[in-house]
Tab-separated table of N, CA and C in Angstrom:
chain	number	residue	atom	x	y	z
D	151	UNK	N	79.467	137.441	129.646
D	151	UNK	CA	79.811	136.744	128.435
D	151	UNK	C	79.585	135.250	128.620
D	152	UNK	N	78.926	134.783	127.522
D	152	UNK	CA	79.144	133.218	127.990
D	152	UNK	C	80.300	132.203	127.327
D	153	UNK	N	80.527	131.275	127.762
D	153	UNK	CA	81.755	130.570	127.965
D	153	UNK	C	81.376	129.478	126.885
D	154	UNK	N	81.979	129.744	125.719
D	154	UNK	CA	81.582	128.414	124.486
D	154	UNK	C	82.515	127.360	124.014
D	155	UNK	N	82.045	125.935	124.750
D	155	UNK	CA	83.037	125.277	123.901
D	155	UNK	C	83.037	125.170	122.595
D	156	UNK	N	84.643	125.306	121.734
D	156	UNK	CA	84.872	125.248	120.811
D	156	UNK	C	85.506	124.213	120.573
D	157	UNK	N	85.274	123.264	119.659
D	157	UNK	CA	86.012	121.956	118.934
D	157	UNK	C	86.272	122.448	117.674
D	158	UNK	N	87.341	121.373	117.112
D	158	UNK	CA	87.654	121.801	115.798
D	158	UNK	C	86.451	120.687	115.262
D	159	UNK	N	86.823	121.110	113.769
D	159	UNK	CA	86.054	120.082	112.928
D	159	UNK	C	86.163	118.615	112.908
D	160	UNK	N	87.446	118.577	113.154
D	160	UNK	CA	88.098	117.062	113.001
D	160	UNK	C	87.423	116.127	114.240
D	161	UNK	N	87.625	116.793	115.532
D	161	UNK	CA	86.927	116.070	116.872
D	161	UNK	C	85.883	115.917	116.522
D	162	UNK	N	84.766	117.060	116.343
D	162	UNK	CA	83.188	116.611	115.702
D	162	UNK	C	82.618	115.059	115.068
D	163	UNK	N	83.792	114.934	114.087
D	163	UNK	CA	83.251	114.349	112.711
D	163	UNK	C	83.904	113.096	113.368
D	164	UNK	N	84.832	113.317	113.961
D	164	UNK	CA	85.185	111.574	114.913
D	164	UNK	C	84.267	111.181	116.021
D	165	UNK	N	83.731	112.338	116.542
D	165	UNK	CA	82.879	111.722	117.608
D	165	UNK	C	81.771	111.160	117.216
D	166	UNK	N	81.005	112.075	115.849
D	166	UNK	CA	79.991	111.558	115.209
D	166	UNK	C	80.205	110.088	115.027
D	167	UNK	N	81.297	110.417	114.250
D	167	UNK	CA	81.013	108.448	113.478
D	167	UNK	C	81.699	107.474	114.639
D	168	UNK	N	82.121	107.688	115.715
D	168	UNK	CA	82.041	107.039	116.768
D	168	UNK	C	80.830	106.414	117.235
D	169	UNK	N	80.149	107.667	117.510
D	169	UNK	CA	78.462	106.935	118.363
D	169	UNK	C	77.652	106.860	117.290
D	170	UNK	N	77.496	107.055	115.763
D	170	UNK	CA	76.609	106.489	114.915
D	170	UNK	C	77.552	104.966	114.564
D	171	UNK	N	78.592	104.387	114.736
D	171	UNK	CA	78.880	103.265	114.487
D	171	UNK	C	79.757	103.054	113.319
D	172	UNK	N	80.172	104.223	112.489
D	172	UNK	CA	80.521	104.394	111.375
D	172	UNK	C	82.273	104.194	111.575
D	173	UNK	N	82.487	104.562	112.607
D	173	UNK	CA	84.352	104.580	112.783
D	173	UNK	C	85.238	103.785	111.988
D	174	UNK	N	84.633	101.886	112.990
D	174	UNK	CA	85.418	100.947	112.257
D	174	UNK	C	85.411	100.749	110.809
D	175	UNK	N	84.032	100.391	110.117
D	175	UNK	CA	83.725	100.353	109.101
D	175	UNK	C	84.744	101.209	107.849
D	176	UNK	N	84.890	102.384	108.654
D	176	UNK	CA	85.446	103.242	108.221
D	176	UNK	C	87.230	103.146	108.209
D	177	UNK	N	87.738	102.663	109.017
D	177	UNK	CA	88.982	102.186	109.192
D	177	UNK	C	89.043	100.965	108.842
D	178	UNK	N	88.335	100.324	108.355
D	178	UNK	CA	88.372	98.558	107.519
D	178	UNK	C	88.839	99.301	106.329
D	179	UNK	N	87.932	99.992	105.280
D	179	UNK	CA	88.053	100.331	104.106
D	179	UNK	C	89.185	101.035	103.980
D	180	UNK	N	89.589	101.930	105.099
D	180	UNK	CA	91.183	102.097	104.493
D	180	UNK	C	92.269	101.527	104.732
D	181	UNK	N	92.096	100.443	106.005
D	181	UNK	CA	92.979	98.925	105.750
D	181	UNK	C	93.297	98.565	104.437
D	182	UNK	N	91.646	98.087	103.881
D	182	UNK	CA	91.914	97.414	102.725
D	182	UNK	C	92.755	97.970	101.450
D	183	UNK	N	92.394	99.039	101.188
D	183	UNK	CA	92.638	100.795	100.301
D	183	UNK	C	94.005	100.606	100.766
D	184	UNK	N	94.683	100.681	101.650
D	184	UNK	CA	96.430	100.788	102.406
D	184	UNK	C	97.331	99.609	101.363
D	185	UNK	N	96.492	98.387	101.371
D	185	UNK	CA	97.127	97.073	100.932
D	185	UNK	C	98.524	97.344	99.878
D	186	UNK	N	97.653	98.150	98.997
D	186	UNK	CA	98.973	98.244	97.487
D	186	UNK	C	100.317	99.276	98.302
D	187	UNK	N	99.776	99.845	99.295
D	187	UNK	CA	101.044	100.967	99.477
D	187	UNK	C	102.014	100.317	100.415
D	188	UNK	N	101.213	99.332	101.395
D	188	UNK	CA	102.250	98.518	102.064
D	188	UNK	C	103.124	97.529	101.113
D	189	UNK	N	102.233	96.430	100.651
D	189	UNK	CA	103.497	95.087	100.128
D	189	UNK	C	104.039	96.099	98.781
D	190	UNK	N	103.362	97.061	98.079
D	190	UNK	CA	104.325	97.418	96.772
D	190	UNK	C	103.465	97.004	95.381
D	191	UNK	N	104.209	97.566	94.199
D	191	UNK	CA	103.517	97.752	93.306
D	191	UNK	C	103.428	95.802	92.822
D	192	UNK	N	104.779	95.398	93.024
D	192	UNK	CA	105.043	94.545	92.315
D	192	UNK	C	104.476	93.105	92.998
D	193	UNK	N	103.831	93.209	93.965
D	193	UNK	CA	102.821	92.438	94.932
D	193	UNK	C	101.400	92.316	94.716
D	194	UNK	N	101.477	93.595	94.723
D	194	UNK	CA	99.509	94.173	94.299
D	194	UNK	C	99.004	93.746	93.036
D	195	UNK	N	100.089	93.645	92.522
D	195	UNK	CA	100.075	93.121	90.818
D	195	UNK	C	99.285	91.965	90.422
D	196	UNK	N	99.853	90.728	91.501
D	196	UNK	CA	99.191	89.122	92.338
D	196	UNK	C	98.108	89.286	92.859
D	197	UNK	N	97.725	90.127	93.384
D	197	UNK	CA	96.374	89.995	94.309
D	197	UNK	C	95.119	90.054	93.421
D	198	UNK	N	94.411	89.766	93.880
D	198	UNK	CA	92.601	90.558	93.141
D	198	UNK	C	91.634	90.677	94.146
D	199	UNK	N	91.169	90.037	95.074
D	199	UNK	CA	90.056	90.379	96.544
D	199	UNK	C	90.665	90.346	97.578
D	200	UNK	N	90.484	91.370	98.183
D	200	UNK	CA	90.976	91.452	99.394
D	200	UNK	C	89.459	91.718	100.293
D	201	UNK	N	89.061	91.194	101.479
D	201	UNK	CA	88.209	92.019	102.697
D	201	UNK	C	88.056	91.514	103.790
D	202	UNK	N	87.541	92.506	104.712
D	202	UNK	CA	87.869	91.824	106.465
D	202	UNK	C	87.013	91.083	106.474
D	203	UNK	N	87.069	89.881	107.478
D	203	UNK	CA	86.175	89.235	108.019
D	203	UNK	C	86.687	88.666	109.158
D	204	UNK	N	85.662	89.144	110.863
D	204	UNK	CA	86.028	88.880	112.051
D	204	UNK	C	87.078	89.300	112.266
D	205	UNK	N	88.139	90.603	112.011
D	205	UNK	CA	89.414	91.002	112.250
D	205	UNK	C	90.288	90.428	111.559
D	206	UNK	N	89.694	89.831	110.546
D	206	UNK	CA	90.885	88.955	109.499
D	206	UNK	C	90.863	89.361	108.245
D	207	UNK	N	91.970	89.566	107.548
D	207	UNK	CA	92.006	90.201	106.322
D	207	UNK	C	92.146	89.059	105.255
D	208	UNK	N	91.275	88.868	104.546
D	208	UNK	CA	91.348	87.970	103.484
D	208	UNK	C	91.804	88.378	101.874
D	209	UNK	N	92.594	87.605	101.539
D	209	UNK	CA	93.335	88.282	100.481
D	209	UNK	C	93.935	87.154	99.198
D	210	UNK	N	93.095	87.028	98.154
D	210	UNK	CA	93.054	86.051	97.274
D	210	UNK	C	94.391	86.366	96.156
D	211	UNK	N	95.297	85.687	96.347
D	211	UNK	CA	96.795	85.612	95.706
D	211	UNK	C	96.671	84.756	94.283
D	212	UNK	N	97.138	85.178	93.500
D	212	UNK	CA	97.029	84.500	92.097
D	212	UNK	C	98.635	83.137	92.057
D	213	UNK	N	99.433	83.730	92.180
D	213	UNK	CA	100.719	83.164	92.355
D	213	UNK	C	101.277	82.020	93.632
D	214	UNK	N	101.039	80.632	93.783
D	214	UNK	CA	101.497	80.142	94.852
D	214	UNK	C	102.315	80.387	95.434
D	215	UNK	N	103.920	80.764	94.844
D	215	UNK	CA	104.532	80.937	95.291
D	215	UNK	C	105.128	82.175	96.127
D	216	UNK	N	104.464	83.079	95.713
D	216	UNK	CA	103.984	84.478	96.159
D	216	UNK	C	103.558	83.888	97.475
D	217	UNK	N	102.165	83.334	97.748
D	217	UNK	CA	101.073	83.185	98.326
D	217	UNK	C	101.866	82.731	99.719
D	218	UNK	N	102.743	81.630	99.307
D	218	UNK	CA	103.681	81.063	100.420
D	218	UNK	C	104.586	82.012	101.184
D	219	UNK	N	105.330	82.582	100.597
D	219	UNK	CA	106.280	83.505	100.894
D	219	UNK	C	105.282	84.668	101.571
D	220	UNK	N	104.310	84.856	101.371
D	220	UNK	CA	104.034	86.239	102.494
D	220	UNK	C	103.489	85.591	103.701
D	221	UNK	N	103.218	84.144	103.693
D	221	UNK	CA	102.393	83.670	104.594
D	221	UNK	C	103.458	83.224	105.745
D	222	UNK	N	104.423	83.733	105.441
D	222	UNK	CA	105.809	84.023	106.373
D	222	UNK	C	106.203	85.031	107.017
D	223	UNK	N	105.209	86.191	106.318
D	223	UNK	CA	105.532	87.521	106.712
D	223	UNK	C	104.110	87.888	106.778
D	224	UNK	N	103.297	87.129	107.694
D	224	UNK	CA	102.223	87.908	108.215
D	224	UNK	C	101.896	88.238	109.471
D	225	UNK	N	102.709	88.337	110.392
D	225	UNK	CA	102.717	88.974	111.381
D	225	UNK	C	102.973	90.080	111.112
D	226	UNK	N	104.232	90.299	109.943
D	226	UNK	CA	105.105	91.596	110.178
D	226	UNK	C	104.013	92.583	109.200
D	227	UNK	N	103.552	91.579	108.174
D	227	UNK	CA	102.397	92.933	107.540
D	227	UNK	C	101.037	93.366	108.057
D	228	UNK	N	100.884	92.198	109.461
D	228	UNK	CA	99.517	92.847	109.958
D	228	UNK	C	100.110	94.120	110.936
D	229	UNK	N	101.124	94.292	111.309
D	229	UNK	CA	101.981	95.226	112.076
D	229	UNK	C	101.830	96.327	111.502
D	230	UNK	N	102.269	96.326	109.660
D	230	UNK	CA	102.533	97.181	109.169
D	230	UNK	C	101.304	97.663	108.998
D	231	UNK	N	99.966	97.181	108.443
D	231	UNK	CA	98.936	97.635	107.546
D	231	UNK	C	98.680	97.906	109.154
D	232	UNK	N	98.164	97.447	110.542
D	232	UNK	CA	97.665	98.600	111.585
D	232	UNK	C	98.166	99.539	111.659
D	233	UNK	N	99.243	99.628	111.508
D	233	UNK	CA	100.309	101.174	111.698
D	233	UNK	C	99.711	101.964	110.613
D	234	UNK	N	99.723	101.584	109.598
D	234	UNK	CA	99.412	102.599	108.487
D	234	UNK	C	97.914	103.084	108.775
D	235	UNK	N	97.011	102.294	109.431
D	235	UNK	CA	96.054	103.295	109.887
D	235	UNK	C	95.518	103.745	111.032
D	236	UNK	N	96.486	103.534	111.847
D	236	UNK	CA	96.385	103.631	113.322
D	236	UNK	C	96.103	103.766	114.666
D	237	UNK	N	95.650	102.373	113.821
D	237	UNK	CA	94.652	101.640	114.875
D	237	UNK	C	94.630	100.126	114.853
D	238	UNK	N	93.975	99.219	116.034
D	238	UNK	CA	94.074	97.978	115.861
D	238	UNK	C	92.782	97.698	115.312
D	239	UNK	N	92.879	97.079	114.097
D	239	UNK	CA	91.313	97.015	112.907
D	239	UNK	C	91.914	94.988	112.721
D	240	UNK	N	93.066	95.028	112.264
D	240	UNK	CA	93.288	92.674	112.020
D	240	UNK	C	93.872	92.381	112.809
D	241	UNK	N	93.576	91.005	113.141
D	241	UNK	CA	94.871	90.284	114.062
D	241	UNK	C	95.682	89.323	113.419
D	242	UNK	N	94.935	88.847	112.162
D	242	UNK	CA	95.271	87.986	111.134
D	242	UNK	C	95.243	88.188	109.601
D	243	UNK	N	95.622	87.851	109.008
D	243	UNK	CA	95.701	87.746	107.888
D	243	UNK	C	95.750	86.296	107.166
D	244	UNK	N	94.746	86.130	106.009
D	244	UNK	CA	94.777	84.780	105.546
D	244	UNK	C	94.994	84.693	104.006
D	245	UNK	N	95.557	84.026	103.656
D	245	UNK	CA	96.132	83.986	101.853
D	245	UNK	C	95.285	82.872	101.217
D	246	UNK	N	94.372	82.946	100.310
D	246	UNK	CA	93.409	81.722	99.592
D	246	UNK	C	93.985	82.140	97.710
């Protein structure tokens, strides 16, 4: 009899987009996609562009005073938004 490795589907399709390059790319977009479920409805409301650049999440705030107040709590939401996809994808976060 011969001896067959078996993987599930899930290992496959990670290893693929591992060595075609697709992984991170792929874990940016659901960083960004995560945003409204971390700060909340009544946050997301303020925002309009959000996207990475160099491990930094850029995120255009309508409200100054909003804008100030999270820029107090961005350690604790780059904590949160890696956790939510779990993995290290920002190290920063910047409010314009």
């Amino acid at each position: 009899m011969f001896k067959r490795d078996v993987k599930s589907l899930s290992d496959l399709l990670q290893t693929v987009l591992r060595k075609e390059g697709f992984e991170t790319p792929l874990l940016q977009r659901r960083l960004v996609a995560s945003w409204d479920a971390v700060v909340g409805p009544t946050i997301s409301r303020y925002t309009s562009d959000k996207f990475i650049k160099n491990q930094t999440l850029f995120v255009k705030i309508n409200n100054p005073a909003l804008r100030q107040d999270l820029s107090m709590m961005r350690q604790k939401l780059v904590q949160r938004l890696n956790s939510q996809v779990g993995s290290f994808i920002i190290s920063d976060i910047k409010f314009f």
